[in-house]
CSV table of C-alpha atoms in Angstrom, one decimal:
chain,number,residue,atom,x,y,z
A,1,UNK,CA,86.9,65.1,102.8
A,2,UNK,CA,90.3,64.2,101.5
A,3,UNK,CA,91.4,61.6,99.9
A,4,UNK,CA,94.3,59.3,102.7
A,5,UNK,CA,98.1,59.7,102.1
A,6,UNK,CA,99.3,56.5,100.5
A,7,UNK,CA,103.0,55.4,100.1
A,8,UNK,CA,104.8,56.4,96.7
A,9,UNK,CA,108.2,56.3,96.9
A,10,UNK,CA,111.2,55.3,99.9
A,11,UNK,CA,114.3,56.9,98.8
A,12,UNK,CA,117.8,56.3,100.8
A,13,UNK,CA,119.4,59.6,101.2
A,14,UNK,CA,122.5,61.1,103.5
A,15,UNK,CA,121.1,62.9,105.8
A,16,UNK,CA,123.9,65.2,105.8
A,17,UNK,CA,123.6,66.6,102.3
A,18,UNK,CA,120.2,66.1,100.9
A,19,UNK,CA,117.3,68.9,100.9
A,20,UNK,CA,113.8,68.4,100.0
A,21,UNK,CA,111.7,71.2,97.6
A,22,UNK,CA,108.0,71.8,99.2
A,23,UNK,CA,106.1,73.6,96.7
A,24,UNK,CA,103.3,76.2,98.3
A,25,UNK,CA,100.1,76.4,97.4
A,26,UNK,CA,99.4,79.9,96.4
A,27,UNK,CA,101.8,83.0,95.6
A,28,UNK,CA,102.3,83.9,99.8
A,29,UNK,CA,102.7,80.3,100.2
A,30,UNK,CA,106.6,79.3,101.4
A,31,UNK,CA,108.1,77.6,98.6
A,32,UNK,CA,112.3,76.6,98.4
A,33,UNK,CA,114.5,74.1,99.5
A,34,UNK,CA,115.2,73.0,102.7
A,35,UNK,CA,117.7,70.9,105.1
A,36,UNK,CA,116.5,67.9,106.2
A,37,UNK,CA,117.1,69.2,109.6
A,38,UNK,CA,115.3,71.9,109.0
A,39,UNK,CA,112.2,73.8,110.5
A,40,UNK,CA,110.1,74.8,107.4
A,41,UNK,CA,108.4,77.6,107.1
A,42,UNK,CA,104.5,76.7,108.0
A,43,UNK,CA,101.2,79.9,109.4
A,44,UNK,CA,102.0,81.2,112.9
A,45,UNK,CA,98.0,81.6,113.4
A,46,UNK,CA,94.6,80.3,112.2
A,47,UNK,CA,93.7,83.4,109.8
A,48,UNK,CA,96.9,83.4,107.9
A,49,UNK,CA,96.8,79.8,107.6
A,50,UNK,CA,93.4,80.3,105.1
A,51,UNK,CA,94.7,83.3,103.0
A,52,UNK,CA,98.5,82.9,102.7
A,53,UNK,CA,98.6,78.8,102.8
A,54,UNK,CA,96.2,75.9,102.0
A,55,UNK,CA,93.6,75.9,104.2
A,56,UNK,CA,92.5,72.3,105.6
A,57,UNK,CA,95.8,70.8,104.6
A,58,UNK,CA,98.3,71.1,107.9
A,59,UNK,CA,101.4,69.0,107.7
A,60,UNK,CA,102.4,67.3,110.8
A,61,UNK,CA,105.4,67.9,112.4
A,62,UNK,CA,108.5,66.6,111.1
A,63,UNK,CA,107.0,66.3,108.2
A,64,UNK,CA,107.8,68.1,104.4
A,65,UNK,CA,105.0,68.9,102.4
A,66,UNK,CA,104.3,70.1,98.9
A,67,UNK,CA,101.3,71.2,97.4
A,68,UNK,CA,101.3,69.4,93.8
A,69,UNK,CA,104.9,69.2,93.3
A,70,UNK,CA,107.4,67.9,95.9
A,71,UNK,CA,111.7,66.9,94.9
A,72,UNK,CA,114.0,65.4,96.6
A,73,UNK,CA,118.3,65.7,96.5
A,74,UNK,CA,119.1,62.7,97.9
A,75,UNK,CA,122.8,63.9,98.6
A,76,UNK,CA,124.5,60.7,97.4
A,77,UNK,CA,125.1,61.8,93.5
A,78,UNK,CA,121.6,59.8,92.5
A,79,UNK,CA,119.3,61.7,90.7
A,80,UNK,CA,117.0,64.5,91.9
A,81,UNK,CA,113.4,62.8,92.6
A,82,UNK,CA,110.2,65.3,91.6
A,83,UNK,CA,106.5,64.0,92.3
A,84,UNK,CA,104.1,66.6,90.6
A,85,UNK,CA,100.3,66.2,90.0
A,86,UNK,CA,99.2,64.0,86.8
A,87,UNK,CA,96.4,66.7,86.6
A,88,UNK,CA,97.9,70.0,88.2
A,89,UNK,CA,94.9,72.5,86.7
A,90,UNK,CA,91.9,70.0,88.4
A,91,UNK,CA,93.4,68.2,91.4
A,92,UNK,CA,96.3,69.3,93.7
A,93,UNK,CA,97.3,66.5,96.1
A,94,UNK,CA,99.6,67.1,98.4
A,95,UNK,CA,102.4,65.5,98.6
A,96,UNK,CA,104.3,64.8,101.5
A,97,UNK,CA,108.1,63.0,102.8
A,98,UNK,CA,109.3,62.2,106.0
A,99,UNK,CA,112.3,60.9,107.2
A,100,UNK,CA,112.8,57.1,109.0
A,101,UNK,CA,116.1,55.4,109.6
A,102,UNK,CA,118.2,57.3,106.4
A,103,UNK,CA,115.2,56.5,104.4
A,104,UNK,CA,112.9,59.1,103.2
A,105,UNK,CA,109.1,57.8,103.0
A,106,UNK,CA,107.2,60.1,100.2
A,107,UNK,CA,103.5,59.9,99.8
A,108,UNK,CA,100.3,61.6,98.7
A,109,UNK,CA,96.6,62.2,98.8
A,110,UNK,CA,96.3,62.1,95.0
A,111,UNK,CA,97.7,60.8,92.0
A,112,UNK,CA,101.5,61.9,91.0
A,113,UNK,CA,104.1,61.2,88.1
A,114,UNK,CA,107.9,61.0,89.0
A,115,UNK,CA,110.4,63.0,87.2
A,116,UNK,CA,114.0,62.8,87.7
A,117,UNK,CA,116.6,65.5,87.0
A,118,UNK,CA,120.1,66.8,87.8
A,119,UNK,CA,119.3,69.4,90.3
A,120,UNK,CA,116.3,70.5,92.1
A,121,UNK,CA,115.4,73.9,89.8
A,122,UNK,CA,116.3,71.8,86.6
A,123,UNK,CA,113.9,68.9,87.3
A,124,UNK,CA,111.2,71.5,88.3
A,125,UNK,CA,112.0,73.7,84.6
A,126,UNK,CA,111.8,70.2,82.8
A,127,UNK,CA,108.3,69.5,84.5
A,128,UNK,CA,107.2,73.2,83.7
A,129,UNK,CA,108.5,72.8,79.7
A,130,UNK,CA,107.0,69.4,79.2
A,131,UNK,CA,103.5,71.6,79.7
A,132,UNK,CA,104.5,72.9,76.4
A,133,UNK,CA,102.8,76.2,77.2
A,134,UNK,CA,103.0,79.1,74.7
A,135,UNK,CA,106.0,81.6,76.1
A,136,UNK,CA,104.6,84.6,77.3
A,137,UNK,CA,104.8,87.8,75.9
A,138,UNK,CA,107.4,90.5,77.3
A,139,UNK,CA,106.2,92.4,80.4
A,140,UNK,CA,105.8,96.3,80.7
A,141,UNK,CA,107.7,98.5,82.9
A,142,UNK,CA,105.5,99.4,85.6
A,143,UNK,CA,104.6,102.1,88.8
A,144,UNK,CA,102.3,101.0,91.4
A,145,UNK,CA,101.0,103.1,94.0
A,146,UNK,CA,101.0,100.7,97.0
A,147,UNK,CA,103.9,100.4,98.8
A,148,UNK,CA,104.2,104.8,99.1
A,149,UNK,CA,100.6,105.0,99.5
A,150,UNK,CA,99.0,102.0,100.4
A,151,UNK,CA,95.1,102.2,100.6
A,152,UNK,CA,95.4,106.3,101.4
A,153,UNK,CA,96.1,106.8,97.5
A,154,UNK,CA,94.8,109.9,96.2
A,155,UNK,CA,94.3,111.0,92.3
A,156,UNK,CA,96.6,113.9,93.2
A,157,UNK,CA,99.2,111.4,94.0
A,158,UNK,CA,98.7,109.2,91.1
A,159,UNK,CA,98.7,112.6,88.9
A,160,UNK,CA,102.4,113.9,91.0
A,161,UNK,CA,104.2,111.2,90.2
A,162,UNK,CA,102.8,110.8,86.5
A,163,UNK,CA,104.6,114.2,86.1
A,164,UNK,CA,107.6,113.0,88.1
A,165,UNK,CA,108.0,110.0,85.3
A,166,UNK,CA,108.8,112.5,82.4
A,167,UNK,CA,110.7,114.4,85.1
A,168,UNK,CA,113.2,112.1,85.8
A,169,UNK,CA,112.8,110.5,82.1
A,170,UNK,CA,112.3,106.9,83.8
A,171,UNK,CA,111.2,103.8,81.1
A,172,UNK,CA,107.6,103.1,82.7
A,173,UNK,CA,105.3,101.8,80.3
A,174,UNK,CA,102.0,101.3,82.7
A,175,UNK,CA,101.3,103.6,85.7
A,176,UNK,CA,98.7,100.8,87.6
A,177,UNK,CA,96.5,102.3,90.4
A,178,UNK,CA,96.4,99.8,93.2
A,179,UNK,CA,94.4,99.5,96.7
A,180,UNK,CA,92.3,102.4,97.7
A,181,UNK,CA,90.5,104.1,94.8
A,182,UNK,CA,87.7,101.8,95.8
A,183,UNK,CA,84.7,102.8,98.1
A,184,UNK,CA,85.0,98.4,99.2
A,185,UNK,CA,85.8,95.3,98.3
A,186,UNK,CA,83.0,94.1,95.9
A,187,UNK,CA,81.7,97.6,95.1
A,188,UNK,CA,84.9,98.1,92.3
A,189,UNK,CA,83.3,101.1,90.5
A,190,UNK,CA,81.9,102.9,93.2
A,191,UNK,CA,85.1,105.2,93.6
A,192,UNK,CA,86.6,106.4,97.5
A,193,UNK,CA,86.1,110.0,98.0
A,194,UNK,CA,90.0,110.6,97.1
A,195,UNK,CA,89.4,109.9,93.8
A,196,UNK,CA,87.2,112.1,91.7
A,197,UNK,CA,87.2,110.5,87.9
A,198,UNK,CA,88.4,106.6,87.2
A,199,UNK,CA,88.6,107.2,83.2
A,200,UNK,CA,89.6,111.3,84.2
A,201,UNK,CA,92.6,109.3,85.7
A,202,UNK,CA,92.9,106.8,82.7
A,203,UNK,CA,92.4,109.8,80.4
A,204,UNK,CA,95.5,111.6,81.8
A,205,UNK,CA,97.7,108.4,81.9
A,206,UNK,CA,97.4,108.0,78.7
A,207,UNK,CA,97.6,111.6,77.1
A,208,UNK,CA,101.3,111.0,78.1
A,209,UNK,CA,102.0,108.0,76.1
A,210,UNK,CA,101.7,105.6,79.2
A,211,UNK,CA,99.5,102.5,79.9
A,212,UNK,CA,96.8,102.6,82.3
A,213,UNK,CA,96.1,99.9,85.1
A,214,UNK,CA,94.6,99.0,87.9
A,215,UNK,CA,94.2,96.9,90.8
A,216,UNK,CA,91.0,94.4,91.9
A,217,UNK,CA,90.4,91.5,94.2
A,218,UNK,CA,87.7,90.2,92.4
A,219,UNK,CA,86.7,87.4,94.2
A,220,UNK,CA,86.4,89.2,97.9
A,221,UNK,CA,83.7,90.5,98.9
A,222,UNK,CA,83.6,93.0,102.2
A,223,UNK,CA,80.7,92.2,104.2
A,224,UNK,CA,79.7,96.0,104.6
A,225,UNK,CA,79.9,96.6,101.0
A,226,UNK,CA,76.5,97.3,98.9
A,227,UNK,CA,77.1,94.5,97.0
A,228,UNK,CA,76.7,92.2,100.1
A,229,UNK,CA,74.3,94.1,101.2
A,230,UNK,CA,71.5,93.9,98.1
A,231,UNK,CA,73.0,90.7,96.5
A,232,UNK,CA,74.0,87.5,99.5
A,233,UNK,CA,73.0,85.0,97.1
A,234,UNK,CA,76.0,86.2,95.2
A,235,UNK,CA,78.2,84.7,98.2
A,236,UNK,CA,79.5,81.2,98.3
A,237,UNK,CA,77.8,79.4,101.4
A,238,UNK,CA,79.7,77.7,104.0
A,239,UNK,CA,78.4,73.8,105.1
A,240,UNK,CA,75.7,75.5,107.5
A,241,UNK,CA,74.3,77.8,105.0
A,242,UNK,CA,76.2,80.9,106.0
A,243,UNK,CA,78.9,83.2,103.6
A,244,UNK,CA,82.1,81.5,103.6
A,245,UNK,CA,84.5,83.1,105.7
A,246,UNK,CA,87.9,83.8,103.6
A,247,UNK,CA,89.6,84.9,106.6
A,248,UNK,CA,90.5,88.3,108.0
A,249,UNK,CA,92.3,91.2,106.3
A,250,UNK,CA,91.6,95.5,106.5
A,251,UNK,CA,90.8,95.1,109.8
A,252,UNK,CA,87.2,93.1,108.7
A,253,UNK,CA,85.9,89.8,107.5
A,254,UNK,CA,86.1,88.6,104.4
A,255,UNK,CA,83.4,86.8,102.1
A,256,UNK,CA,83.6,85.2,98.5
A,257,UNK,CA,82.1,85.8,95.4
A,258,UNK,CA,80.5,83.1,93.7
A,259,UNK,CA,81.3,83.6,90.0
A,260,UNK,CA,78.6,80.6,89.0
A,261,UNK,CA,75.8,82.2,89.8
A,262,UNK,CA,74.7,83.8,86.7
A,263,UNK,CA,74.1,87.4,88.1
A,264,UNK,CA,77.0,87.3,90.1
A,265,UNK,CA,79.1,86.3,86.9
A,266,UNK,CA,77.2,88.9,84.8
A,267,UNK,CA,78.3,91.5,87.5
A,268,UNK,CA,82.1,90.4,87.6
A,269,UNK,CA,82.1,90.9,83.4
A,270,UNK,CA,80.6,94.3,83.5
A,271,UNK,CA,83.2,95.4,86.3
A,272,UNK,CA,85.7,94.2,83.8
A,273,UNK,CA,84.3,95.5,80.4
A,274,UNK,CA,83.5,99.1,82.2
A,275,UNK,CA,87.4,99.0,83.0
A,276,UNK,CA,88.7,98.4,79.8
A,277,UNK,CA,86.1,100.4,77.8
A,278,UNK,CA,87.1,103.3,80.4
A,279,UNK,CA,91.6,103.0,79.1
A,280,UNK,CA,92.2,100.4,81.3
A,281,UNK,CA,94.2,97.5,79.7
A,282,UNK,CA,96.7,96.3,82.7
A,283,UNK,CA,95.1,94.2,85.5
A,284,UNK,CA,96.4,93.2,88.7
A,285,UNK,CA,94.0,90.5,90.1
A,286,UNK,CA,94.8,89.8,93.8
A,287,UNK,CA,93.4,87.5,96.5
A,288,UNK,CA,92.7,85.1,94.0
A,289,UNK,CA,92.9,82.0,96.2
A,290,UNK,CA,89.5,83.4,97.9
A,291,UNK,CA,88.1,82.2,94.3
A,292,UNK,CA,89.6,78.4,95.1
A,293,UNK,CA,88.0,77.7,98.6
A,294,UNK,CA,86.2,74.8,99.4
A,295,UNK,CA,82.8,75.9,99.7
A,296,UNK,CA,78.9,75.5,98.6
A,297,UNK,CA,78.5,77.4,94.9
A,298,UNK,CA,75.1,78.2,93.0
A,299,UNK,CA,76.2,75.8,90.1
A,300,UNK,CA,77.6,72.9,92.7
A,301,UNK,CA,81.1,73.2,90.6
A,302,UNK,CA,84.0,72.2,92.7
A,303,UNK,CA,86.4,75.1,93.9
A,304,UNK,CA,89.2,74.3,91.1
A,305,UNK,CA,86.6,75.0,88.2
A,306,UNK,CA,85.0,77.0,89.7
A,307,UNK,CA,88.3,79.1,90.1
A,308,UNK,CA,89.6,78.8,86.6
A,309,UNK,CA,86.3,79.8,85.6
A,310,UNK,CA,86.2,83.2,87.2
A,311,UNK,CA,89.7,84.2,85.7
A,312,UNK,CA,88.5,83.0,82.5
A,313,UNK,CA,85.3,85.3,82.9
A,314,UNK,CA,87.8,88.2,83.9
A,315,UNK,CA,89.6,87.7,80.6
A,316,UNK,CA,87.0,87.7,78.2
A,317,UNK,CA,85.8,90.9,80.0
A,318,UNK,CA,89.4,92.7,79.5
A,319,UNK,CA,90.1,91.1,75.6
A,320,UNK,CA,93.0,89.0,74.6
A,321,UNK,CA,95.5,92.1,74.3
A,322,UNK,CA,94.8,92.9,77.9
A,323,UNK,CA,97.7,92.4,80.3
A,324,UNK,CA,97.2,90.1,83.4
A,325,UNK,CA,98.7,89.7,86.6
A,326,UNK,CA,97.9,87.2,89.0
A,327,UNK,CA,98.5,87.6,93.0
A,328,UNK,CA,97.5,85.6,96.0
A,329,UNK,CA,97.0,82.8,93.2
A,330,UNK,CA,96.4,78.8,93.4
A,331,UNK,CA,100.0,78.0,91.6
A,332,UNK,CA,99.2,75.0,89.7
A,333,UNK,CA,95.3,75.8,89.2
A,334,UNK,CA,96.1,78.9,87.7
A,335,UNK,CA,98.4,77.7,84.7
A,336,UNK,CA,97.5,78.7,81.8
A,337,UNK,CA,95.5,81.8,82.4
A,338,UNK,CA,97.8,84.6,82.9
A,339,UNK,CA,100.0,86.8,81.4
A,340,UNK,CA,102.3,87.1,84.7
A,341,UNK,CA,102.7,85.7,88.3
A,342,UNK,CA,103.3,87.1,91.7
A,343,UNK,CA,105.5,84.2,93.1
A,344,UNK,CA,106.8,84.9,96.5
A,345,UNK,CA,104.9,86.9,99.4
A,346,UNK,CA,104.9,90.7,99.6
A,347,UNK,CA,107.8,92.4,99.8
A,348,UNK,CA,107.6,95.8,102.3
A,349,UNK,CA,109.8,98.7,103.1
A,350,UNK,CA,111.4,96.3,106.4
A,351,UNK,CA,113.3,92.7,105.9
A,352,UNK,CA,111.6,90.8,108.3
A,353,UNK,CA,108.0,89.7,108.3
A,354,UNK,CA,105.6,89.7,111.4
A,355,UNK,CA,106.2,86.9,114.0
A,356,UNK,CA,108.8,85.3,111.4
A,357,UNK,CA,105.8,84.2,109.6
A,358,UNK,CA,107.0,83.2,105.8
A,359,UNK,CA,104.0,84.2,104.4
A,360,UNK,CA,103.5,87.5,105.2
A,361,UNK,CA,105.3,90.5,104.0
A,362,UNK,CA,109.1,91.3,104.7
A,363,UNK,CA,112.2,91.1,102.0
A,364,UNK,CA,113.4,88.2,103.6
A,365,UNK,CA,110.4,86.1,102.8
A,366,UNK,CA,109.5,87.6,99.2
A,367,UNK,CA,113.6,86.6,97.9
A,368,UNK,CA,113.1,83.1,100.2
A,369,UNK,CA,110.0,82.3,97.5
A,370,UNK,CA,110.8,84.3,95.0
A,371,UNK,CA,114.2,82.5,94.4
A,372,UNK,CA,112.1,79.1,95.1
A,373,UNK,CA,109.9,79.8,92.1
A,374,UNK,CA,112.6,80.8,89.9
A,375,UNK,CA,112.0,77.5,87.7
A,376,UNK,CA,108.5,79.2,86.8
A,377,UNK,CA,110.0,81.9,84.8
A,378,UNK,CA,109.5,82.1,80.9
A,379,UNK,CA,108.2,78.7,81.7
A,380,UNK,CA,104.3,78.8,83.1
A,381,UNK,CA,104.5,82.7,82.9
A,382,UNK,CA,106.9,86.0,83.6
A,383,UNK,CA,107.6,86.1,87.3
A,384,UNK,CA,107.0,89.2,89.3
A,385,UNK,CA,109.1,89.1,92.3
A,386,UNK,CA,107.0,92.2,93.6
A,387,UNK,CA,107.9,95.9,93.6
A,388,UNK,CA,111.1,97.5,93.7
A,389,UNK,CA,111.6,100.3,96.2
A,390,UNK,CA,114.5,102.4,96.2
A,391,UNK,CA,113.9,105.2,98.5
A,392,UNK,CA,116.1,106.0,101.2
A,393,UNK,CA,113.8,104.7,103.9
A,394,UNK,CA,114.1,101.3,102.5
A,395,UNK,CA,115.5,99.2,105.1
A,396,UNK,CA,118.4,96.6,103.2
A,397,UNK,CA,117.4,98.7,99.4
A,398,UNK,CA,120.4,97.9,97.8
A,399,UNK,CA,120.0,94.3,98.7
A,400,UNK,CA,116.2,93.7,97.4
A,401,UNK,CA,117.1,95.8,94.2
A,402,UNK,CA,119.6,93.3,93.2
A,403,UNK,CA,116.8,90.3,94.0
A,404,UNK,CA,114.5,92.0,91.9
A,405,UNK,CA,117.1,92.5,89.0
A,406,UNK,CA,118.5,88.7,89.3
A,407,UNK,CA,114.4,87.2,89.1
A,408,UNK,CA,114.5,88.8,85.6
A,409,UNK,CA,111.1,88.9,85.0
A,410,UNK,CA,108.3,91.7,85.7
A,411,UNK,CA,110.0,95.3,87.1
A,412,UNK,CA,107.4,97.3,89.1
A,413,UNK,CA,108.5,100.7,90.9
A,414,UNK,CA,106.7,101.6,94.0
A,415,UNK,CA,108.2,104.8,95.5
A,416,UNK,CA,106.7,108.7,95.8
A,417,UNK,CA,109.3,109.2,92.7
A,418,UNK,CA,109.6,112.4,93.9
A,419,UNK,CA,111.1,111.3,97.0
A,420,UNK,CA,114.1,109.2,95.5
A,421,UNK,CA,117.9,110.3,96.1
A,422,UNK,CA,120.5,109.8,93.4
A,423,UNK,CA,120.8,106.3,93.9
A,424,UNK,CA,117.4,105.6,93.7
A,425,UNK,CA,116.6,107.4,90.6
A,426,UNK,CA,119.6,105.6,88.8
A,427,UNK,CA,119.0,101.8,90.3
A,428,UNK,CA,115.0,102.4,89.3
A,429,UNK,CA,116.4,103.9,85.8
A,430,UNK,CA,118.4,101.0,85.9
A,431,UNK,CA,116.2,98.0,86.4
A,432,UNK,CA,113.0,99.5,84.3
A,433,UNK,CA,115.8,99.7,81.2
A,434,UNK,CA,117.1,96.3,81.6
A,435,UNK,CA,113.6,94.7,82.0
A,436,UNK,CA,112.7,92.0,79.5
A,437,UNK,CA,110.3,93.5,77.4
């Protein structure tokens, strides 16, 4: 049960001018600045309101709502007003403002601290520095093979466009194998029949001078996998008893790993170890808010530690030296444990996203929340704004390579190399040289 919304703050603003900062919950979550006359961005359906938003917390209409950190413009020439979390890594409140009579009426389910700044991004950047975190180390140049390939990815493409890199004599430091080398969720070294060796593959990768990495969801669990199968008591339980349901994606259910149980946690390190002993030192972790459900866990932690738990599990498995990269991830919950940060929704070959839905993949939405998040960078981690693609088919390419540039943070290619034009080989040159590193 949640804790009731209780008044913090009434703040006169103009109406006119001011805009209000709703922070999301996770990395598909909407996150920016909005109008007060504006519609923001909230799920268009049930199952993308669990695994792109927070699930339980709906905000009522005409209402703004952030999840941990909120701000307010005003639009008079006062100060900017942020509410964040006192304890953003163990409790989340949301946090939420409507709007009576010129007034603006902020309040929240937990407790918050007020910050006051000149604009909206600064006071956010001043919250994220008084953290104090350690900066994080440069990023690598990367290839992914999702948005050619998606979950069809064969070795034989992973070993084409290995070749293509010294080919076109392109800066990529890590070539990371994403979605698809797996026979299912859960099973993560039981290998799809398009791929014949996982360390053959690593092996190769690295005989020409380039890092190996790889993709997991380690916290979902498909309900036809083996894993399900011989081990339920690995599942997190819903209220009746049952595996909690994580919502819908691939066309099946999806259930949760419960990384307290001690054979379940054993399993998740060996996954992890066997990786890295095998080349592997690049990891893309995704679905991670899966890991941060509310749900019934062998130990009885609460979903918050028993999150931060799981990645820390992860990371002793890979070793300190180990790159991480966080996806689908509780924001706040999450600081602290990662090397980088996918902060806006996917991105995908087409602008828009499926029934104008915010959270679900399109260009518009990923540069929405990956502009929104900009305050993040250097600060809790280096930002990935998600892939760049630069083929010809690439609806609006020239436009989403210059978002990815101006985030400044992690640069990922994610094209059949092969099949880039002139413009595509020099933009992808481009960016991968100019990358922080």
């Amino acid at each position: 049960m949640h804790n009731p919304f209780t008044p913090v703050a009434s703040v006169p603003v103009d109406t006119r001018s001011a805009r209000v900062h709703e922070e999301g919950w996770q990395s598909w979550s909407p996150s920016g600045s909005y109008a007060l006359g504006a519609s923001p961005h909230r799920p268009t359906n049930d199952n993308w309101a669990t695994v792109c938003y927070r699930p339980g917390r709906s905000v009522p209409a005409g209402a703004f709502q952030g999840e941990g950190l909120l701000a307010l413009d005003p639009g008079d020439g006062s100060p900017v007003r942020l509410w964040a979390a006192t304890d953003p890594l163990h409790e989340v409140p949301s946090i939420r403002l409507t709007l009576a009579g010129g007034v603006a009426k902020v309040t929240a389910d937990g407790p918050v601290k007020e910050w006051t700044g000149t604009d909206v991004q600064a006071v956010l950047a001043d919250w994220a520095g008084s953290l104090a975190l350690p900066a994080p180390r440069p990023a690598p140049t990367v290839w992914c093979s999702w948005y050619e390939y998606f979950t069809a990815v064969t070795e034989d493409d992973i070993h084409e466009n290995l070749r293509a890199m010294d080919t076109l004599d392109l800066p990529i430091d890590v070539v990371q194998i994403d979605d698809g080398y797996q026979k299912a969720l859960g099973d993560w070294l039981t290998l799809s029949g398009r791929f014949r060796s996982r360390q053959g593959i690593a092996d190769a990768i690295r005989a020409r001078g380039r890092r190996a990495g790889i993709w997991t969801a380690p916290f979902l669990v498909d309900p036809a996998s083996e894993l399900a199968a011989k081990y339920p008591d690995w599942l997190v339980r819903d209220p009746e008893g049952g595996p909690l349901h994580a919502g819908r994606n691939w066309g099946h259910d999806l259930y949760v790993l419960d990384t307290t149980h001690p054979a379940a946690a054993a399993y998740l390190t060996d996954v992890f170890a066997t990786l890295r002993a095998e080349g592997y030192d690049y990891f893309k972790v995704d679905f991670l808010y899966a890991g941060a459900l509310d749900g019934v866990r062998h130990s009885g932690a609460d979903a918050l530690t028993a999150y931060r738990l799981g990645i820390a599990l992860i990371r002793e498995a890979i070793g300190a030296d180990a790159y991480l990269l966080g996806c689908g991830a509780p924001i706040l919950p999450s600081i602290g444990l990662f090397d980088a940060m996918r902060v806006s929704p996917d991105t995908a070959p087409h602008r828009r996203s499926e029934a104008d839905d915010y959270s679900q993949p399109g260009q518009d939405p990923a540069e929405f929340t990956g502009a929104g998040r900009q305050w993040q960078h250097n600060r809790l981690w280096t930002n990935d704004p998600d892939c760049l693609m630069a083929r010809p088919a690439v609806e609006t390419r020239g436009r989403w390579a210059a978002h990815v540039e101006a985030v400044g943070g992690l640069v990922a290619s994610s094209d059949r190399l092969l099949s880039l034009d002139q413009w595509g080989v020099e933009t992808t040159r481009r960016l991968l040289t100019g990358a922080d590193r």
